[in-house]
Tab-separated table of C-alpha atoms and ligand atoms in Angstrom:
chain	number	residue	atom	x	y	z
P	1	MET	CA	-0.092	0.163	0.068
P	2	GLY	CA	1.471	3.285	-0.982
P	3	VAL	CA	0.385	5.337	2.104
P	4	VAL	CA	2.613	8.196	3.074
P	5	THR	CA	2.157	10.672	0.561
P	6	VAL	CA	4.769	13.259	-0.669
P	7	SER	CA	5.728	15.629	1.897
P	8	ALA	CA	3.251	18.624	1.276
P	9	ALA	CA	5.672	20.989	2.915
P	10	GLU	CA	7.946	20.166	-0.068
P	11	GLN	CA	5.445	21.674	-2.413
P	12	VAL	CA	4.565	25.297	-3.073
P	13	VAL	CA	1.329	25.792	-1.163
P	14	GLY	CA	-0.136	29.358	-0.881
P	15	PRO	CA	-1.402	30.539	2.235
P	16	ALA	CA	-5.176	30.166	2.921
P	17	ARG	CA	-7.195	33.463	2.290
P	18	ILE	CA	-8.107	35.949	4.954
P	19	ALA	CA	-11.397	37.923	4.171
P	20	GLU	CA	-11.294	41.619	3.845
P	21	ILE	CA	-13.001	43.439	6.569
P	22	GLY	CA	-16.590	43.792	5.874
P	23	GLU	CA	-16.255	41.067	3.171
P	24	GLY	CA	-19.647	38.805	3.391
P	25	ILE	CA	-19.629	34.927	3.482
P	26	SER	CA	-18.981	33.624	-0.148
P	27	GLN	CA	-20.904	30.966	-2.025
P	28	ASP	CA	-18.014	28.557	-1.452
P	29	GLU	CA	-18.373	29.151	2.167
P	30	LEU	CA	-22.059	28.774	2.165
P	31	GLN	CA	-21.250	25.358	0.123
P	32	LEU	CA	-19.281	24.051	2.860
P	33	ALA	CA	-21.719	25.081	5.572
P	34	GLY	CA	-24.363	23.255	3.842
P	35	ARG	CA	-22.438	20.062	3.509
P	36	ASN	CA	-20.824	20.495	7.035
P	37	HIS	CA	-23.656	21.268	9.501
P	38	GLY	CA	-23.198	22.322	13.495
P	39	MET	CA	-25.124	20.979	16.238
P	40	PRO	CA	-28.198	23.143	17.049
P	41	LEU	CA	-27.098	24.405	20.580
P	42	GLU	CA	-30.515	23.395	22.085
P	43	ALA	CA	-29.368	19.720	21.210
P	44	MET	CA	-27.037	20.447	24.473
P	45	ARG	CA	-29.992	19.267	26.372
P	46	TYR	CA	-29.247	15.573	25.335
P	47	ASP	CA	-26.338	13.762	27.340
P	48	VAL	CA	-25.539	11.890	23.983
P	49	THR	CA	-26.055	14.115	20.818
P	50	PRO	CA	-28.484	12.074	18.624
P	51	ILE	CA	-26.535	11.197	15.327
P	52	GLY	CA	-28.149	13.418	12.933
P	53	LEU	CA	-27.553	16.470	15.408
P	54	HIS	CA	-23.974	15.746	15.902
P	55	TYR	CA	-21.737	18.349	13.728
P	56	LEU	CA	-19.925	16.984	10.638
P	57	LEU	CA	-16.795	17.955	9.105
P	58	ILE	CA	-15.945	16.273	5.733
P	59	HIS	CA	-13.021	17.813	3.673
P	60	TYR	CA	-13.859	15.954	0.448
P	61	ASP	CA	-16.630	13.664	-0.445
P	62	ILE	CA	-18.054	10.775	1.673
P	63	PRO	CA	-16.028	7.717	0.412
P	64	ASP	CA	-18.026	4.811	-1.175
P	65	VAL	CA	-16.654	1.781	1.014
P	66	ASP	CA	-17.717	-1.877	0.237
P	67	PRO	CA	-17.410	-3.300	3.767
P	68	THR	CA	-17.010	-6.835	2.535
P	69	ALA	CA	-13.787	-5.752	0.365
P	70	TRP	CA	-12.731	-3.227	3.111
P	71	ARG	CA	-9.692	-4.145	5.018
P	72	LEU	CA	-7.245	-2.326	7.622
P	73	HIS	CA	-3.532	-2.718	6.787
P	74	VAL	CA	-1.119	-2.213	9.798
P	75	GLY	CA	2.510	-1.749	8.594
P	76	GLY	CA	5.568	0.601	8.063
P	77	VAL	CA	8.610	0.298	10.372
P	78	VAL	CA	7.318	-2.928	11.935
P	79	GLU	CA	8.264	-6.525	12.504
P	80	SER	CA	4.881	-8.004	11.682
P	81	PRO	CA	2.738	-5.972	9.338
P	82	PHE	CA	-0.860	-7.602	8.997
P	83	THR	CA	-4.383	-6.787	7.495
P	84	VAL	CA	-7.662	-7.266	9.152
P	85	ASP	CA	-11.403	-7.435	8.012
P	86	LEU	CA	-14.231	-5.722	9.790
P	87	ASP	CA	-15.506	-8.962	11.324
P	88	THR	CA	-12.361	-9.553	13.033
P	89	ILE	CA	-12.237	-6.351	14.358
P	90	ARG	CA	-15.478	-6.942	15.815
P	91	THR	CA	-14.217	-9.808	17.845
P	92	MET	CA	-11.656	-7.835	19.249
P	93	PRO	CA	-12.026	-6.515	23.035
P	94	ARG	CA	-14.679	-4.112	22.929
P	95	THR	CA	-14.974	-0.694	24.819
P	96	THR	CA	-17.543	1.975	24.592
P	97	ARG	CA	-16.788	5.608	25.850
P	98	ARG	CA	-18.414	8.983	25.594
P	99	VAL	CA	-16.554	11.303	23.911
P	100	THR	CA	-16.803	15.129	22.981
P	101	ILE	CA	-15.311	15.936	19.788
P	102	GLU	CA	-14.925	19.561	18.547
P	103	CYS	CA	-13.806	20.805	15.173
P	104	ALA	CA	-10.611	22.884	15.699
P	105	GLY	CA	-12.173	25.781	13.492
P	106	ASN	CA	-15.013	26.303	15.771
P	107	GLY	CA	-15.495	29.938	16.225
P	108	ARG	CA	-13.857	30.842	13.101
P	109	ALA	CA	-16.595	32.962	11.292
P	110	ARG	CA	-16.513	35.278	14.313
P	111	LEU	CA	-12.908	36.149	13.771
P	112	LEU	CA	-12.028	39.508	12.876
P	113	PRO	CA	-10.259	39.300	10.049
P	114	ARG	CA	-12.104	36.122	9.150
P	115	PRO	CA	-9.896	33.119	7.680
P	116	VAL	CA	-11.811	32.004	4.540
P	117	SER	CA	-12.740	28.428	5.377
P	118	GLN	CA	-15.840	26.069	6.829
P	119	PRO	CA	-17.428	29.166	8.474
P	120	TRP	CA	-18.376	27.887	11.955
P	121	LEU	CA	-20.028	29.926	14.524
P	122	VAL	CA	-19.941	27.771	17.762
P	123	GLU	CA	-21.970	24.853	17.030
P	124	ALA	CA	-18.951	22.531	15.642
P	125	VAL	CA	-19.231	20.148	18.629
P	126	GLY	CA	-20.929	16.784	19.400
P	127	ASN	CA	-21.015	14.211	22.220
P	128	ALA	CA	-21.371	10.649	21.067
P	129	GLU	CA	-21.210	7.318	22.585
P	130	TRP	CA	-18.422	5.187	20.744
P	131	THR	CA	-17.763	1.687	20.572
P	132	GLY	CA	-14.750	0.076	19.340
P	133	THR	CA	-11.345	-1.736	20.412
P	134	PRO	CA	-8.271	-0.189	21.813
P	135	LEU	CA	-5.400	0.707	19.262
P	136	ALA	CA	-2.444	-0.349	21.511
P	137	PRO	CA	-2.820	-4.083	21.219
P	138	LEU	CA	-3.004	-3.906	17.242
P	139	LEU	CA	0.187	-1.744	17.371
P	140	ARG	CA	1.866	-4.010	19.779
P	141	ARG	CA	0.777	-7.016	17.566
P	142	ALA	CA	2.443	-5.312	14.519
P	143	ALA	CA	5.730	-4.826	16.831
P	144	PRO	CA	7.102	-1.367	15.826
P	145	THR	CA	11.008	-1.591	15.293
P	146	SER	CA	13.323	0.741	17.476
P	147	ALA	CA	13.285	3.396	14.601
P	148	ALA	CA	9.580	3.770	14.997
P	149	ARG	CA	8.728	7.376	15.842
P	150	GLU	CA	5.297	8.338	14.509
P	151	VAL	CA	1.989	6.647	13.634
P	152	VAL	CA	0.399	7.718	10.295
P	153	PHE	CA	-3.625	7.072	9.987
P	154	THR	CA	-4.947	7.136	6.253
P	155	GLY	CA	-8.755	7.571	5.475
P	156	SER	CA	-10.136	6.407	1.964
P	157	ASP	CA	-11.444	9.730	1.177
P	158	HIS	CA	-9.405	11.756	-1.480
P	159	GLY	CA	-9.371	15.436	-2.718
P	160	VAL	CA	-7.291	18.260	-3.292
P	161	GLU	CA	-6.696	21.270	-0.985
P	162	ARG	CA	-4.789	24.462	-1.820
P	163	GLY	CA	-3.455	22.664	-5.029
P	164	VAL	CA	-2.394	19.593	-3.096
P	165	GLU	CA	-3.802	16.422	-4.259
P	166	GLN	CA	-4.217	13.993	-1.077
P	167	THR	CA	-5.830	11.281	0.791
P	168	TYR	CA	-6.596	12.374	4.280
P	169	GLN	CA	-3.913	11.598	6.627
P	170	ARG	CA	-2.689	12.796	10.082
P	171	SER	CA	-0.129	11.189	12.386
P	172	GLN	CA	0.144	10.979	16.151
P	173	SER	CA	3.536	10.382	18.242
P	174	LEU	CA	4.074	6.670	18.988
P	175	ALA	CA	3.602	7.603	22.819
P	176	GLU	CA	0.122	9.247	22.096
P	177	ALA	CA	-1.061	6.301	19.584
P	178	TYR	CA	-0.317	3.871	22.576
P	179	GLY	CA	-2.571	5.877	24.931
P	180	ASP	CA	-5.130	3.875	27.073
P	181	ASP	CA	-7.964	5.704	25.537
P	182	VAL	CA	-7.167	5.663	21.780
P	183	LEU	CA	-9.708	3.509	20.060
P	184	LEU	CA	-10.624	2.415	16.686
P	185	VAL	CA	-14.409	2.754	16.650
P	186	TYR	CA	-17.019	0.906	14.539
P	187	GLU	CA	-20.208	2.131	16.511
P	188	MET	CA	-21.653	5.346	17.332
P	189	ASN	CA	-24.601	5.573	19.781
P	190	GLY	CA	-25.057	1.863	19.522
P	191	ALA	CA	-25.536	1.591	15.930
P	192	PRO	CA	-22.839	0.980	13.120
P	193	LEU	CA	-20.939	4.127	12.391
P	194	PRO	CA	-22.799	6.141	9.750
P	195	PRO	CA	-21.240	6.934	6.208
P	196	GLN	CA	-20.781	10.689	7.283
P	197	HIS	CA	-18.859	9.804	10.528
P	198	GLY	CA	-16.542	7.363	9.189
P	199	PHE	CA	-18.084	3.957	8.318
P	200	PRO	CA	-16.852	1.323	8.564
P	201	LEU	CA	-13.882	2.119	10.986
P	202	ARG	CA	-12.568	5.556	12.489
P	203	LEU	CA	-9.803	6.566	14.749
P	204	LEU	CA	-10.881	8.044	18.183
P	205	VAL	CA	-8.165	10.110	20.091
P	206	PRO	CA	-10.108	11.483	23.050
P	207	GLY	CA	-9.257	14.912	24.196
P	208	TRP	CA	-7.982	16.232	20.598
P	209	TYR	CA	-9.647	18.411	18.188
P	210	GLY	CA	-11.407	16.941	15.351
P	211	MET	CA	-9.030	16.810	12.788
P	212	ALA	CA	-7.261	14.041	14.613
P	213	HIS	CA	-10.169	11.380	14.603
P	214	VAL	CA	-9.594	10.167	11.136
P	215	LYS	CA	-12.602	8.695	9.638
P	216	TRP	CA	-12.650	6.076	6.955
P	217	LEU	CA	-9.605	4.359	7.971
P	218	THR	CA	-7.648	1.992	5.800
P	219	ASP	CA	-4.122	2.166	7.065
P	220	ILE	CA	-2.151	2.409	10.074
P	221	THR	CA	1.481	3.031	9.178
P	222	VAL	CA	4.378	3.156	11.509
P	223	ILE	CA	7.063	5.671	10.158
P	224	ASP	CA	10.614	6.563	11.271
P	225	SER	CA	10.482	10.287	11.007
P	226	ALA	CA	7.988	13.217	11.510
P	227	PHE	CA	5.040	13.157	9.315
P	228	THR	CA	5.043	15.830	6.857
P	229	GLY	CA	1.638	15.441	4.982
P	230	PHE	CA	-0.583	18.600	4.319
P	231	GLN	CA	-3.157	17.869	7.066
P	232	GLN	CA	-0.355	17.763	9.506
P	233	GLU	CA	2.329	20.486	8.617
P	234	VAL	CA	0.545	22.913	6.322
P	235	ALA	CA	-3.014	22.897	7.684
P	236	TYR	CA	-3.759	22.485	11.242
P	237	GLN	CA	-0.784	24.721	12.622
P	238	LEU	CA	-1.375	27.963	14.403
P	239	ARG	CA	0.291	30.657	12.478
P	240	VAL	CA	-0.224	34.432	12.483
P	241	ASP	CA	2.383	35.092	9.617
P	242	PRO	CA	1.910	32.440	6.716
P	243	HIS	CA	5.760	31.921	6.771
P	244	GLU	CA	6.363	31.325	10.498
P	245	PRO	CA	6.973	27.446	11.050
P	246	GLY	CA	3.593	27.319	13.261
P	247	VAL	CA	2.735	25.524	16.566
P	248	PRO	CA	0.791	22.225	15.756
P	249	VAL	CA	-3.154	22.217	16.650
P	250	THR	CA	-3.571	19.456	19.325
P	251	ARG	CA	-5.958	19.162	22.323
P	252	MET	CA	-9.176	21.072	22.796
P	253	GLU	CA	-8.809	24.360	24.834
P	254	PRO	CA	-11.663	24.733	27.321
P	255	ARG	CA	-14.829	25.893	26.277
P	256	ALA	CA	-18.569	26.153	27.618
P	257	LEU	CA	-21.551	26.717	25.719
P	258	LEU	CA	-24.988	28.069	26.860
P	259	ILE	CA	-28.236	26.780	25.357
P	260	PRO	CA	-29.820	30.043	24.505
P	261	PRO	CA	-33.029	30.425	26.602
P	262	GLY	CA	-36.457	31.703	25.561
P	263	TRP	CA	-37.285	31.722	21.759
P	264	PRO	CA	-35.601	32.949	18.950
P	265	ASP	CA	-36.494	35.210	16.133
P	266	PHE	CA	-36.501	33.116	12.714
P	267	MET	CA	-34.051	35.255	10.764
P	268	THR	CA	-31.674	36.911	13.353
P	269	ARG	CA	-32.033	34.177	16.141
P	270	ALA	CA	-32.188	37.083	18.631
P	271	ARG	CA	-33.688	35.850	21.733
P	272	PHE	CA	-36.703	36.568	23.869
P	273	LEU	CA	-37.949	35.529	27.167
P	274	HIS	CA	-40.439	36.732	29.949
P	275	PRO	CA	-39.090	37.892	33.228
P	276	GLY	CA	-38.544	35.862	36.347
P	277	PRO	CA	-36.360	33.054	37.474
P	278	VAL	CA	-34.521	31.156	34.372
P	279	SER	CA	-32.508	28.139	34.863
P	280	LEU	CA	-29.490	28.461	32.163
P	281	ARG	CA	-27.802	25.435	31.399
P	282	GLY	CA	-25.319	24.100	28.882
P	283	ARG	CA	-22.036	21.971	28.472
P	284	ALA	CA	-18.386	22.397	28.937
P	285	TRP	CA	-15.420	20.304	28.055
P	286	SER	CA	-11.516	20.485	27.859
P	287	GLY	CA	-9.081	18.250	26.163
P	288	TYR	CA	-6.355	19.259	28.547
P	289	ALA	CA	-7.898	18.757	32.215
P	290	PRO	CA	-11.184	18.310	33.828
P	291	ILE	CA	-13.388	21.528	33.803
P	292	THR	CA	-13.122	22.781	37.409
P	293	THR	CA	-15.174	26.180	37.165
P	294	ILE	CA	-17.959	27.549	35.091
P	295	GLU	CA	-19.038	31.256	35.546
P	296	VAL	CA	-22.019	33.076	34.123
P	297	SER	CA	-22.580	36.755	33.198
P	298	SER	CA	-25.781	38.517	32.477
P	299	ASP	CA	-24.327	41.958	31.896
P	300	GLY	CA	-21.756	40.828	29.067
P	301	GLY	CA	-18.753	39.676	31.148
P	302	ARG	CA	-18.509	42.519	33.523
P	303	THR	CA	-19.586	40.456	36.564
P	304	TRP	CA	-19.662	36.624	36.858
P	305	HIS	CA	-21.303	34.029	39.146
P	306	LEU	CA	-20.443	30.648	39.889
P	307	ALA	CA	-22.567	27.841	38.273
P	308	THR	CA	-23.053	24.402	39.489
P	309	VAL	CA	-21.013	21.843	37.648
P	310	ASP	CA	-21.934	18.289	37.285
P	311	SER	CA	-18.329	17.036	38.128
P	312	ASN	CA	-19.326	13.168	37.765
P	313	ALA	CA	-18.978	13.180	34.162
P	314	PRO	CA	-16.678	10.686	32.699
P	315	ARG	CA	-13.342	12.351	31.521
P	316	TRP	CA	-14.121	12.780	27.825
P	317	ASP	CA	-17.694	13.203	28.151
P	318	TRP	CA	-18.664	16.812	28.232
P	319	CYS	CA	-20.084	18.144	31.700
P	320	GLY	CA	-23.313	19.755	32.305
P	321	TRP	CA	-23.616	23.132	34.123
P	322	THR	CA	-26.556	25.286	35.608
P	323	TRP	CA	-27.191	28.707	37.034
P	324	VAL	CA	-30.260	30.354	37.853
P	325	TRP	CA	-30.735	33.693	36.579
P	326	GLU	CA	-33.108	36.352	37.831
P	327	ALA	CA	-34.204	37.830	34.478
P	328	ARG	CA	-35.436	41.521	34.552
P	329	PRO	CA	-37.097	43.499	31.690
P	330	GLY	CA	-34.465	44.870	29.367
P	331	GLN	CA	-31.645	43.961	26.894
P	332	HIS	CA	-28.895	41.687	28.335
P	333	THR	CA	-25.760	39.847	27.210
P	334	LEU	CA	-25.539	36.373	28.604
P	335	CYS	CA	-21.767	34.662	28.616
P	336	VAL	CA	-20.353	31.673	30.145
P	337	ARG	CA	-16.513	30.793	30.529
P	338	ALA	CA	-15.043	27.433	31.610
P	339	THR	CA	-11.615	26.930	33.496
P	340	ASP	CA	-10.180	23.730	33.553
P	341	ALA	CA	-7.687	22.249	36.085
P	342	SER	CA	-4.719	22.806	34.062
P	343	GLY	CA	-5.502	26.703	34.612
P	344	ARG	CA	-6.748	27.380	31.120
P	345	ARG	CA	-9.590	29.732	31.035
P	346	GLN	CA	-11.727	30.854	28.236
P	347	PRO	CA	-10.362	34.346	26.948
P	348	THR	CA	-12.313	37.501	26.296
P	349	GLU	CA	-9.689	38.577	23.406
P	350	GLN	CA	-9.989	36.376	20.429
P	351	PRO	CA	-6.763	34.086	19.963
P	352	TRP	CA	-6.417	35.195	16.381
P	353	ASN	CA	-4.499	32.805	13.919
P	354	ARG	CA	-4.646	32.444	9.854
P	355	GLY	CA	-6.347	29.306	10.296
P	356	GLY	CA	-8.931	30.255	12.613
P	357	PHE	CA	-8.146	27.414	14.945
P	358	ALA	CA	-8.671	26.768	18.904
P	359	ASN	CA	-10.482	29.980	19.214
P	360	ASN	CA	-12.291	29.472	22.580
P	361	THR	CA	-13.332	33.106	22.848
P	362	ILE	CA	-16.377	33.384	25.399
P	363	GLN	CA	-19.650	32.806	23.840
P	364	GLN	CA	-22.079	36.014	24.018
P	365	VAL	CA	-25.898	35.476	23.756
P	366	PRO	CA	-27.839	38.702	23.634
P	367	VAL	CA	-31.462	38.333	24.850
P	368	VAL	CA	-34.494	40.685	25.181
P	369	VAL	CA	-36.377	39.953	28.590
P	370	LEU	CA	-40.084	41.159	27.980
P	371	GLU	CA	-42.181	43.393	30.438
P	372	GLU	CA	-44.249	41.610	32.663
V	401	MTE	N1	-10.767	10.992	6.638
V	401	MTE	C1	-11.166	11.835	7.243
V	401	MTE	N2	-11.437	12.008	8.591
V	401	MTE	C2	-11.684	13.224	9.209
V	401	MTE	C3	-12.139	14.270	8.314
V	401	MTE	C4	-12.102	14.238	6.969
V	401	MTE	O1	-12.169	15.115	6.149
V	401	MTE	N3	-11.452	12.994	6.439
V	401	MTE	N4	-12.395	15.507	8.825
V	401	MTE	C5	-11.894	15.869	10.217
V	401	MTE	C6	-12.224	16.818	10.967
V	401	MTE	S1	-11.590	18.357	10.304
V	401	MTE	C7	-13.102	16.863	11.895
V	401	MTE	S2	-13.601	18.222	12.773
V	401	MTE	C8	-13.877	15.675	12.266
V	401	MTE	C9	-15.411	15.658	12.325
V	401	MTE	O2	-15.883	14.361	12.737
V	401	MTE	P1	-17.463	14.332	12.524
V	401	MTE	O3	-17.888	14.678	11.081
V	401	MTE	O4	-17.733	12.789	12.647
V	401	MTE	O5	-18.065	15.214	13.583
V	401	MTE	O6	-13.456	14.419	11.487
V	401	MTE	C10	-12.051	14.451	11.173
V	401	MTE	N5	-11.417	13.198	10.518
V	402	MO	MO1	-12.141	20.025	12.035
């Protein structure tokens, strides 16, 4: 199997475009937004996101996979390369885990200036119950040689991005790939993985932004160098200047989101509600450390109040939080911010980079509380 592609870094790849100030969302961005939908925020009411409400991000096309012909190849710098079919993977030790996945580009469309790509607002997240088998035993069976350094995961989807023709590929360090929580999954919410989420098999690296969870997996290739594929070295790097080396995008920064209360206006989605006590709730997650504190503000972030956090959530499951707001007539801006046990806290100022990645700026929800 020819799996590890020509280094994208060796090709001449132009920087992604940044929109002019005031430039509207284009037809190209609208086309992406239609294919790759977000999770309606009210779906945070469900502990596990129903499959059709989970966000989607598909760089190219959903590949046409024949499950009877499909095989997973494990090879590269290993003593014992092997190939397995789906039925065999299903007989391997089985684990189910709730894992929150968020796209690294979540929040991009609100950045100023706006990086031109999939124009997410804040809905690029979902929390599913994934079932599969741990990756580590398969790696051990292949027996990486002493030269092994990284593991490349290849999907079967193919396309072109900024002039580079490619098959979707991402790598992990050998240590990260051996992690206890890393799974090869074939079920989502108790059903076979649906086509849009990676049928028949996807990689799950809990805690990491979406791009790491390679869908439509066909190849696991151990390599003796640092992987330089497009999705590793060109995309998913934090850069302000297009020519700087970049910092790789890895784990999810902490974020809390609020289920917008009341009822929305159809076009603007501005919110209205009646005065009185309102139970505000939502979810929060971080790929670095458990969530320790959720604070809510009803005055645009001037004053903050401690919310009650459900700290019993399993590690990679988003945690619920609630706070009762005494809503008085008038206009208000509701905000929520999360802090995790590593000390990371959501910023007020946007963390701007050219890709619009890892932007966990505090969510703002303007509401109008009506007169009695
Ligand atoms: N093979 C492959 N895997 C992929 C992608 C892709 O386009 N192709 N998109 C990635 C990105 S950027 C994200 S955010 C998540 C989205 O997962 P979901 O569509 O199941 O929510 O899948 C990741 N895995
Ligand atoms: Mo993503």
